[in-house]
Coordinates of C-alpha atoms and ligand atoms in Angstrom, one line a residue:
M1 CA 105.6 86.9 42.3
N2 CA 108.3 86.8 39.9
K3 CA 109.1 90.5 40.3
T4 CA 109.6 92.8 43.1
V5 CA 108.2 96.4 43.7
L6 CA 109.4 99.0 46.2
V7 CA 107.4 101.5 48.2
W8 CA 109.5 104.4 49.1
F9 CA 107.9 105.7 52.2
T10 CA 108.3 109.6 52.8
N11 CA 105.6 111.5 54.4
N12 CA 103.2 108.4 54.5
Q13 CA 104.4 106.7 57.6
R14 CA 101.4 104.6 58.0
V15 CA 100.1 101.1 57.0
E16 CA 96.1 101.9 57.4
D17 CA 94.5 103.8 54.5
N18 CA 97.9 104.1 52.7
R19 CA 97.0 104.4 48.9
V20 CA 100.4 104.2 48.1
L21 CA 101.1 100.9 49.8
E22 CA 97.7 99.7 48.3
A23 CA 98.9 100.6 44.7
A24 CA 102.0 98.6 45.1
I25 CA 100.1 95.4 46.7
K26 CA 97.5 95.6 43.7
T27 CA 100.3 94.6 41.2
G28 CA 100.2 91.1 42.9
H29 CA 104.1 91.4 42.9
Q30 CA 106.8 90.9 46.1
V31 CA 106.5 94.4 47.8
I32 CA 109.2 95.5 49.9
G33 CA 109.4 99.1 51.4
V34 CA 112.3 101.8 52.2
Y35 CA 112.7 104.6 54.2
C36 CA 115.8 106.7 54.0
F37 CA 116.7 109.2 57.1
N38 CA 118.3 111.6 54.6
K39 CA 121.7 112.7 55.7
R40 CA 121.2 116.2 54.1
V41 CA 118.2 117.3 56.3
Y42 CA 120.2 116.3 59.6
E43 CA 122.9 119.3 58.6
L44 CA 123.1 122.8 59.1
N45 CA 121.0 125.0 56.4
Q46 CA 122.2 128.4 54.9
F47 CA 120.4 130.3 57.9
G48 CA 122.2 128.1 60.4
F49 CA 119.5 125.8 61.4
K50 CA 119.2 121.9 60.8
K51 CA 116.2 121.1 58.6
I52 CA 115.2 118.8 61.4
D53 CA 116.0 119.3 64.7
R54 CA 115.9 117.3 67.9
F55 CA 112.0 117.3 68.3
R56 CA 111.0 115.8 64.9
A57 CA 114.1 113.7 64.7
K58 CA 112.7 112.0 67.7
F59 CA 109.4 111.7 66.6
I60 CA 110.0 110.5 62.9
Q61 CA 112.6 107.9 64.6
K62 CA 109.6 106.4 67.0
S63 CA 107.6 106.6 63.9
I64 CA 109.6 104.5 61.5
T65 CA 110.1 102.0 64.2
D66 CA 106.3 101.6 64.6
L67 CA 106.0 101.4 60.9
K68 CA 108.5 98.6 60.4
T69 CA 106.6 96.6 62.9
A70 CA 103.4 97.4 61.6
L71 CA 104.6 96.4 58.0
K72 CA 106.2 93.1 59.3
Q73 CA 102.7 92.3 60.6
K74 CA 101.7 92.4 56.9
N75 CA 104.4 90.3 56.0
I76 CA 106.3 93.6 54.1
T77 CA 109.8 94.2 55.0
L78 CA 111.1 97.8 55.6
F79 CA 114.5 98.6 54.7
T80 CA 116.0 101.6 56.8
F81 CA 119.0 103.6 56.1
Y82 CA 120.7 106.7 57.4
D83 CA 122.3 107.7 54.2
L84 CA 121.8 109.9 51.1
P85 CA 118.8 108.9 49.1
E86 CA 120.9 108.7 45.8
N87 CA 122.9 106.0 47.5
C88 CA 120.6 103.8 49.1
I89 CA 117.3 103.6 46.6
P90 CA 119.5 102.9 43.5
S91 CA 121.5 100.2 45.7
I92 CA 118.3 98.5 47.0
C93 CA 116.7 98.7 43.3
E94 CA 120.2 96.9 41.9
E95 CA 119.8 94.4 44.8
F96 CA 116.0 93.4 44.3
N97 CA 116.0 94.2 40.6
I98 CA 113.4 96.7 40.9
K99 CA 111.7 98.4 38.2
D100 CA 108.9 100.2 39.8
I101 CA 108.8 102.5 42.7
Y102 CA 105.6 103.3 44.4
I103 CA 105.7 107.0 46.1
Q104 CA 103.4 109.9 47.5
Q105 CA 103.1 112.5 45.0
E106 CA 105.0 115.7 46.0
W107 CA 105.4 119.0 44.1
T108 CA 107.4 121.3 46.1
F109 CA 111.0 122.4 45.3
E110 CA 113.1 120.2 47.6
E111 CA 110.9 117.5 47.6
L112 CA 111.3 117.2 43.8
S113 CA 114.8 118.2 43.7
E114 CA 115.7 115.2 46.0
F115 CA 113.5 113.0 43.7
E116 CA 115.4 114.1 40.7
I117 CA 118.9 113.5 42.2
V118 CA 117.7 109.8 42.8
N119 CA 116.2 109.7 39.5
A120 CA 119.4 110.6 37.8
A121 CA 121.1 107.7 39.7
L122 CA 118.5 105.2 38.4
T123 CA 118.3 103.6 34.9
D124 CA 115.3 101.8 33.7
V125 CA 113.1 102.6 36.9
T126 CA 109.5 104.0 36.6
F127 CA 108.0 106.2 39.4
I128 CA 104.4 105.5 40.1
E129 CA 103.2 108.5 42.1
V130 CA 100.0 108.9 44.3
Y131 CA 98.4 111.8 45.8
D132 CA 97.8 110.6 49.3
Q133 CA 98.1 113.4 51.8
F134 CA 94.7 115.0 51.2
L135 CA 91.4 115.3 52.8
F136 CA 89.7 115.9 49.2
H137 CA 91.5 113.7 46.5
P138 CA 92.6 116.4 43.8
D139 CA 90.5 114.3 41.2
D140 CA 87.4 115.0 43.4
V141 CA 87.8 118.8 43.5
P142 CA 86.1 120.4 40.7
M143 CA 88.7 122.8 39.6
A144 CA 91.9 122.9 37.8
F145 CA 94.9 124.0 40.3
S146 CA 95.2 127.2 38.6
E147 CA 91.7 128.0 39.4
V148 CA 91.8 127.9 43.2
A149 CA 90.5 130.6 44.6
E150 CA 92.9 133.3 46.5
V151 CA 90.0 133.1 49.6
F152 CA 89.9 130.2 51.8
T153 CA 85.9 130.5 52.0
V154 CA 85.3 130.4 48.3
F155 CA 87.6 127.1 48.0
R156 CA 85.9 125.6 51.2
K157 CA 82.3 126.1 49.9
I158 CA 83.2 124.5 46.6
C159 CA 84.5 121.6 48.2
E160 CA 81.8 120.9 50.9
K161 CA 79.0 121.1 48.1
K162 CA 80.8 119.3 45.4
S163 CA 83.5 117.2 46.9
K164 CA 83.6 113.8 48.7
V165 CA 86.4 112.4 50.8
R166 CA 87.1 109.0 49.7
S167 CA 86.6 106.2 52.2
T168 CA 89.6 104.7 54.2
I169 CA 90.9 101.2 53.0
D170 CA 92.3 98.2 54.7
I171 CA 95.7 96.8 53.9
P172 CA 95.9 93.0 53.5
V173 CA 98.3 90.6 55.2
L174 CA 100.4 89.3 52.4
G175 CA 101.5 85.8 52.1
A176 CA 104.8 85.0 54.3
S177 CA 107.0 84.3 51.4
N178 CA 106.4 88.2 50.7
F179 CA 108.8 88.9 53.7
V180 CA 112.6 89.4 53.2
D181 CA 114.1 88.3 56.4
V182 CA 117.0 91.0 56.6
E183 CA 117.4 93.5 59.3
T184 CA 118.7 96.9 58.7
K185 CA 119.3 99.4 61.4
I186 CA 117.2 102.5 62.5
P187 CA 119.5 105.1 63.4
S188 CA 119.4 106.2 67.1
L189 CA 118.9 109.9 67.8
E190 CA 122.6 109.9 68.7
D191 CA 123.2 108.8 65.2
L192 CA 121.4 111.5 63.9
G193 CA 123.4 114.1 65.5
F194 CA 121.5 114.6 69.1
K195 CA 121.5 113.8 72.7
A196 CA 118.9 111.9 74.1
F197 CA 116.1 113.9 75.6
E198 CA 112.7 113.7 77.5
Q199 CA 110.2 116.4 76.8
P200 CA 109.6 118.6 79.7
A201 CA 106.7 117.5 82.0
H202 CA 104.8 121.0 81.3
S203 CA 104.8 120.2 77.6
A204 CA 101.6 120.9 75.7
F205 CA 102.7 117.7 73.5
P206 CA 104.1 115.2 75.4
L207 CA 103.2 112.4 73.1
E208 CA 105.3 110.3 70.7
G209 CA 105.5 109.4 67.2
G210 CA 104.1 106.7 65.0
E211 CA 100.7 105.3 63.8
N212 CA 99.5 103.6 67.1
A213 CA 100.3 106.9 69.2
A214 CA 98.2 108.8 66.5
K215 CA 95.3 106.5 66.8
K216 CA 95.3 106.3 70.6
R217 CA 95.4 110.3 70.7
L218 CA 92.2 110.5 68.5
E219 CA 90.6 107.5 70.7
H220 CA 91.2 109.9 73.8
Y221 CA 90.4 113.1 72.3
F222 CA 87.4 111.8 70.3
F223 CA 85.9 109.0 72.3
K224 CA 87.2 108.8 75.8
T225 CA 86.9 112.3 76.8
K226 CA 84.6 113.6 74.1
K227 CA 86.9 116.8 74.2
L228 CA 85.8 116.9 70.3
G229 CA 82.3 118.2 71.2
F230 CA 84.1 121.3 73.0
Y231 CA 87.0 121.9 70.1
K232 CA 85.6 125.1 68.8
K233 CA 85.5 126.6 72.4
T234 CA 89.0 125.6 73.5
R235 CA 91.0 125.6 70.3
N236 CA 92.5 128.9 71.0
G237 CA 94.0 127.7 74.2
L238 CA 97.5 127.7 75.0
I239 CA 98.1 125.4 78.0
G240 CA 97.9 121.5 78.4
V241 CA 97.5 118.7 75.9
D242 CA 93.7 118.9 75.2
Y243 CA 92.8 122.5 74.1
S244 CA 93.2 121.0 70.5
S245 CA 93.2 118.0 68.8
K246 CA 97.2 117.8 68.5
F247 CA 96.7 115.7 65.3
S248 CA 99.3 117.8 63.3
P249 CA 102.4 116.0 63.7
W250 CA 101.1 113.0 62.8
L251 CA 99.5 114.3 59.8
A252 CA 102.6 116.0 58.5
N253 CA 104.3 112.9 58.4
G254 CA 101.4 110.6 57.4
S255 CA 101.2 108.5 60.5
I256 CA 97.4 109.2 60.2
S257 CA 95.4 110.1 57.4
A258 CA 93.0 113.1 57.1
R259 CA 90.5 110.9 55.7
Y260 CA 90.8 108.6 58.7
I261 CA 90.2 111.4 61.2
Y262 CA 87.3 112.6 59.0
E263 CA 85.5 109.1 59.2
K264 CA 86.1 109.1 62.9
V265 CA 84.3 112.7 63.4
K266 CA 81.3 111.2 61.1
L267 CA 81.2 108.2 63.7
F268 CA 81.3 110.8 66.6
E269 CA 78.5 112.6 65.2
K270 CA 76.6 109.2 64.7
E271 CA 77.2 107.9 68.1
H272 CA 76.9 110.9 70.1
Y273 CA 75.9 114.4 68.5
K274 CA 76.9 116.7 65.9
N275 CA 77.5 120.3 66.9
Q276 CA 79.7 123.4 65.7
S277 CA 82.8 121.5 67.3
T278 CA 82.4 118.4 65.3
Y279 CA 81.9 120.6 62.1
W280 CA 85.1 122.8 63.0
M281 CA 87.4 119.7 63.2
I282 CA 86.6 119.3 59.3
F283 CA 86.7 122.8 58.9
E284 CA 90.4 123.0 60.0
L285 CA 91.4 119.9 57.7
I286 CA 89.9 121.7 55.0
W287 CA 92.2 124.8 55.9
R288 CA 95.2 122.0 55.6
D289 CA 93.8 120.8 52.2
Y290 CA 93.7 124.6 51.2
F291 CA 97.4 125.4 51.7
K292 CA 98.3 122.2 49.8
F293 CA 95.9 123.2 46.8
I294 CA 97.3 126.9 46.8
S295 CA 100.9 125.5 46.9
L296 CA 99.9 123.3 43.8
K297 CA 98.7 126.6 42.0
H298 CA 101.6 128.8 43.0
G299 CA 104.5 126.5 42.7
T300 CA 107.8 128.0 43.9
K301 CA 106.0 131.2 44.7
L302 CA 105.5 129.3 48.3
F303 CA 109.1 130.3 49.1
L304 CA 109.6 133.5 47.6
R305 CA 109.7 136.7 49.4
D306 CA 107.0 138.8 47.7
G307 CA 104.6 135.7 48.1
F308 CA 101.8 134.7 46.2
K309 CA 100.5 138.2 46.2
E310 CA 104.0 139.7 44.8
R311 CA 104.0 142.0 47.3
K312 CA 106.7 144.1 47.8
Y313 CA 107.7 145.2 51.5
E314 CA 111.0 146.3 53.1
W315 CA 112.2 143.2 55.0
Q316 CA 115.2 143.4 57.1
M317 CA 117.5 140.6 58.2
N318 CA 119.0 142.1 61.5
H319 CA 120.8 139.3 63.4
K320 CA 120.2 140.7 66.9
A321 CA 116.5 141.1 66.2
I322 CA 116.5 137.5 64.9
S323 CA 118.4 136.0 67.7
Q324 CA 116.2 138.0 70.2
W325 CA 113.0 136.4 68.6
I326 CA 114.3 133.2 68.5
N327 CA 115.5 133.0 72.2
G328 CA 112.6 134.8 73.6
E329 CA 114.0 138.0 74.8
T330 CA 111.9 140.7 72.7
A331 CA 110.2 143.3 74.3
E332 CA 106.8 141.1 74.5
P333 CA 106.7 138.7 76.9
F334 CA 103.8 136.8 75.1
V335 CA 106.0 136.3 72.1
N336 CA 108.8 135.4 74.5
A337 CA 106.7 132.7 76.2
N338 CA 105.8 131.2 72.7
M339 CA 109.2 131.3 71.5
I340 CA 110.5 129.5 74.8
E341 CA 107.8 126.8 74.6
L342 CA 109.0 126.1 70.8
K343 CA 112.5 126.0 71.7
E344 CA 112.1 123.7 74.6
T345 CA 109.3 121.4 73.2
G346 CA 108.9 121.7 69.3
W347 CA 105.4 122.8 69.9
M348 CA 103.6 125.8 69.7
S349 CA 99.6 126.6 69.7
N350 CA 98.0 128.1 66.8
R351 CA 97.3 131.3 68.7
G352 CA 100.8 131.4 69.7
R353 CA 102.2 130.9 66.0
Q354 CA 100.0 133.5 64.6
N355 CA 101.3 136.2 67.4
V356 CA 104.9 135.2 66.9
A357 CA 105.0 135.3 63.2
S358 CA 102.8 138.5 63.2
Y359 CA 105.3 140.3 65.7
F360 CA 108.3 138.9 63.6
A361 CA 107.2 139.9 60.2
K362 CA 105.0 142.9 60.9
T363 CA 106.1 144.7 64.1
M364 CA 110.1 143.6 63.7
K365 CA 109.8 143.8 60.0
Q366 CA 112.3 140.9 59.4
D367 CA 112.2 138.8 56.4
W368 CA 109.4 136.2 57.2
R369 CA 111.2 133.4 55.5
I370 CA 114.0 133.4 58.2
G371 CA 111.0 132.8 60.7
A372 CA 109.5 129.9 58.5
A373 CA 112.9 128.3 58.2
Y374 CA 113.2 128.3 62.1
F375 CA 109.8 127.0 62.3
E376 CA 110.6 124.4 59.9
S377 CA 113.6 123.2 62.0
L378 CA 112.0 123.1 65.4
L379 CA 108.2 122.4 64.8
L380 CA 107.3 118.7 65.5
D381 CA 104.5 119.2 62.9
Y382 CA 106.4 120.8 60.5
D383 CA 104.5 120.7 56.8
V384 CA 105.7 122.5 54.0
H385 CA 102.4 123.8 52.8
S386 CA 101.1 124.7 56.0
N387 CA 104.2 126.4 57.4
Y388 CA 104.9 128.4 54.1
G389 CA 101.3 129.2 53.6
N390 CA 100.7 130.5 57.1
W391 CA 103.8 132.3 57.3
Q392 CA 102.7 134.2 53.9
Y393 CA 99.3 134.7 55.1
V394 CA 100.4 136.4 58.5
A395 CA 103.4 138.4 56.8
G396 CA 100.8 139.8 54.3
V397 CA 102.1 138.4 51.1
G398 CA 99.8 135.2 51.2
N399 CA 96.0 134.5 51.2
D400 CA 94.8 136.8 54.2
P401 CA 92.2 139.1 52.4
R402 CA 92.4 141.5 55.6
D403 CA 96.4 141.8 55.8
R404 CA 96.3 142.3 59.7
V405 CA 98.7 143.2 62.1
F406 CA 98.1 141.4 65.8
N407 CA 98.1 143.4 68.7
V408 CA 100.2 141.2 71.0
K409 CA 99.6 143.0 74.3
N410 CA 95.4 142.6 73.7
Q411 CA 95.9 139.1 72.6
A412 CA 98.0 138.3 75.8
E413 CA 95.4 139.8 77.9
R414 CA 92.5 137.8 75.9
Y415 CA 94.1 134.5 75.7
D416 CA 96.2 134.6 78.8
P417 CA 94.3 136.7 81.1
N418 CA 95.9 135.8 84.2
G419 CA 99.4 135.1 82.9
K420 CA 99.5 131.4 83.5
F421 CA 101.0 130.4 80.1
Q422 CA 103.5 133.2 80.2
R423 CA 104.7 132.3 83.8
T424 CA 104.9 128.4 82.7
W425 CA 107.6 129.6 80.2
L426 CA 109.1 132.5 81.4
Q427 CA 109.5 131.2 85.0
K428 CA 111.9 133.8 86.8
E429 CA 111.6 136.7 84.2
L430 CA 109.7 139.7 84.6
F431 CA 106.7 140.6 82.7
Ligands
LIG1 P1 93.6 121.4 65.8 O1 93.1 123.0 65.9 O2 93.2 120.7 66.6 O3 93.1 121.4 64.0 C1 93.2 120.1 63.4 C2 94.0 119.9 62.2 O4 93.5 121.0 61.5 C3 95.6 120.2 62.5 O5 96.2 119.1 63.1 C4 95.9 120.4 61.1 O6 96.1 119.5 60.4 C5 94.8 121.6 60.6 N1 95.2 123.0 60.8 C6 94.4 123.8 62.0 N2 94.8 125.2 61.6 C7 95.4 125.2 60.4 C8 96.0 125.9 59.7 N3 95.9 127.4 60.2 N4 96.8 125.7 58.6 C9 96.7 124.5 58.0 N5 96.0 123.4 58.7 C10 95.5 123.6 60.2 N6 100.5 123.3 60.9 C11 101.2 122.3 60.4 O7 100.5 121.4 60.6 N7 102.2 122.5 59.9 C12 103.1 123.6 60.2 O8 104.3 123.7 59.8 C13 102.3 124.6 60.4 N8 103.1 125.8 60.6 C14 102.4 127.1 61.0 C15 103.0 128.3 61.0 C16 102.0 129.2 61.2 C17 103.0 130.6 61.2 C18 100.8 129.5 61.9 C19 100.1 130.4 62.1 C20 100.4 128.1 61.6 C21 101.0 126.9 61.3 N9 100.3 125.9 61.3 C22 101.1 124.7 61.1 C23 99.0 125.6 61.5 C24 98.4 125.3 63.0 O9 98.9 126.2 63.7 C25 98.4 124.2 63.4 O10 98.2 123.2 62.3 C26 97.9 123.5 64.5 O11 98.3 124.5 65.5 C27 98.1 122.2 65.0 O12 97.4 121.8 66.1 P2 96.2 120.8 66.3 O13 96.7 119.7 65.5 O14 96.0 120.8 67.7 O15 95.4 121.5 65.5

């Protein structure tokens, strides 16, 4: 063990089934980890939002606290910093004479830019990048990225027929000599620029960050309550914790892997039963993969106004309209209730997201990228591919072959027939 290798944790905040960590351990060298709370993303961006607002900040902070403990149990030290990555990564490389950095492979513009800034500050260091955020590993999907179909169903059918989900892996406990007994601080919420807060009692996501919480949630949703068996019927719900799995915040920062969830669905099917609902959970995980593959195909077009389709619409940027949408002050109570839920909790259901995004882009005709940037800031489960891919889809510049406009009044009648959801968030307001 004469050499030390570094695992730079980003959106792979777990120990179990972590292929980046596995690759580092397989070298047989000493393994240390680092996580950088990047100062840049806790500052205001050009649209006046912080890239990470208080909900995700708290979630990540808990997640990294758990990760540090879980790694310690494997005799691996996690160094944590609140700094710019181009400061803390080179400094730890220098201290431990690091020549190899193991990292989850990313491909979107900002993630790559961060990476390039760090790379420029390093000399003689090799990055070993591992794709670890998929259900189907890109090597197991029989098509080049350029050939990924523009229609989800085509992609899904090929994957279902021709690709296999890889098994999850266990991470071994390393020898005690691997551990470096140096304590670095995890920044508090206050250090990150936020006041401490509690989620409102009526939040649909009253759960906390970290690998343990993710597994506990899965255990509850699949095996304790068997809600998985009804998922297809309840997934369009709006109220409460159990209408859908709520896995997305943990999936987004990698506290749980899609492969782990897949294996547990298969276990449920073996131990209990298989039905449309158990299949639908996997179906949705394939949607998640699809947005990743489509973003691999289209590169920076993910963020361009005209989208993958290069479709020209007359987008507006009306500050009053945007502020009304953000603050839940539009003419539509159903939109308002969803937007207030997001503002107060960092969560919104899939049904809600489709409606508010359609209303923003198709009815108010505001530039969809502003809506997407606001979601990026607030959402607990922000994921670059799912967020920008879904926004494009709803705004009519992405992969929706139908290019629909949601009728939010009809949607409210159908999904909130007695107005309970709207009353929850609008309280005294009239609707
Ligand atoms: P479940 O219904 O239990 O589904 C299980 C898992 O399947 C989810 O955790 C998620 O990983 C995946 N999934 C389900 N629906 C979708 C979908 N439409 N697209 C991609 N993956 C899906 N999801 C994110 O994870 N991050 C985002 O930033 C995000 N932004 C969105 C923005 C808009 C405008 C819209 C319409 C949807 C967005 N979604 C996003 C997708 C979807 O709304 C959430 O994944 C879902 O609501 C999460 O709840 P859940 O975990 O209970 O999902």
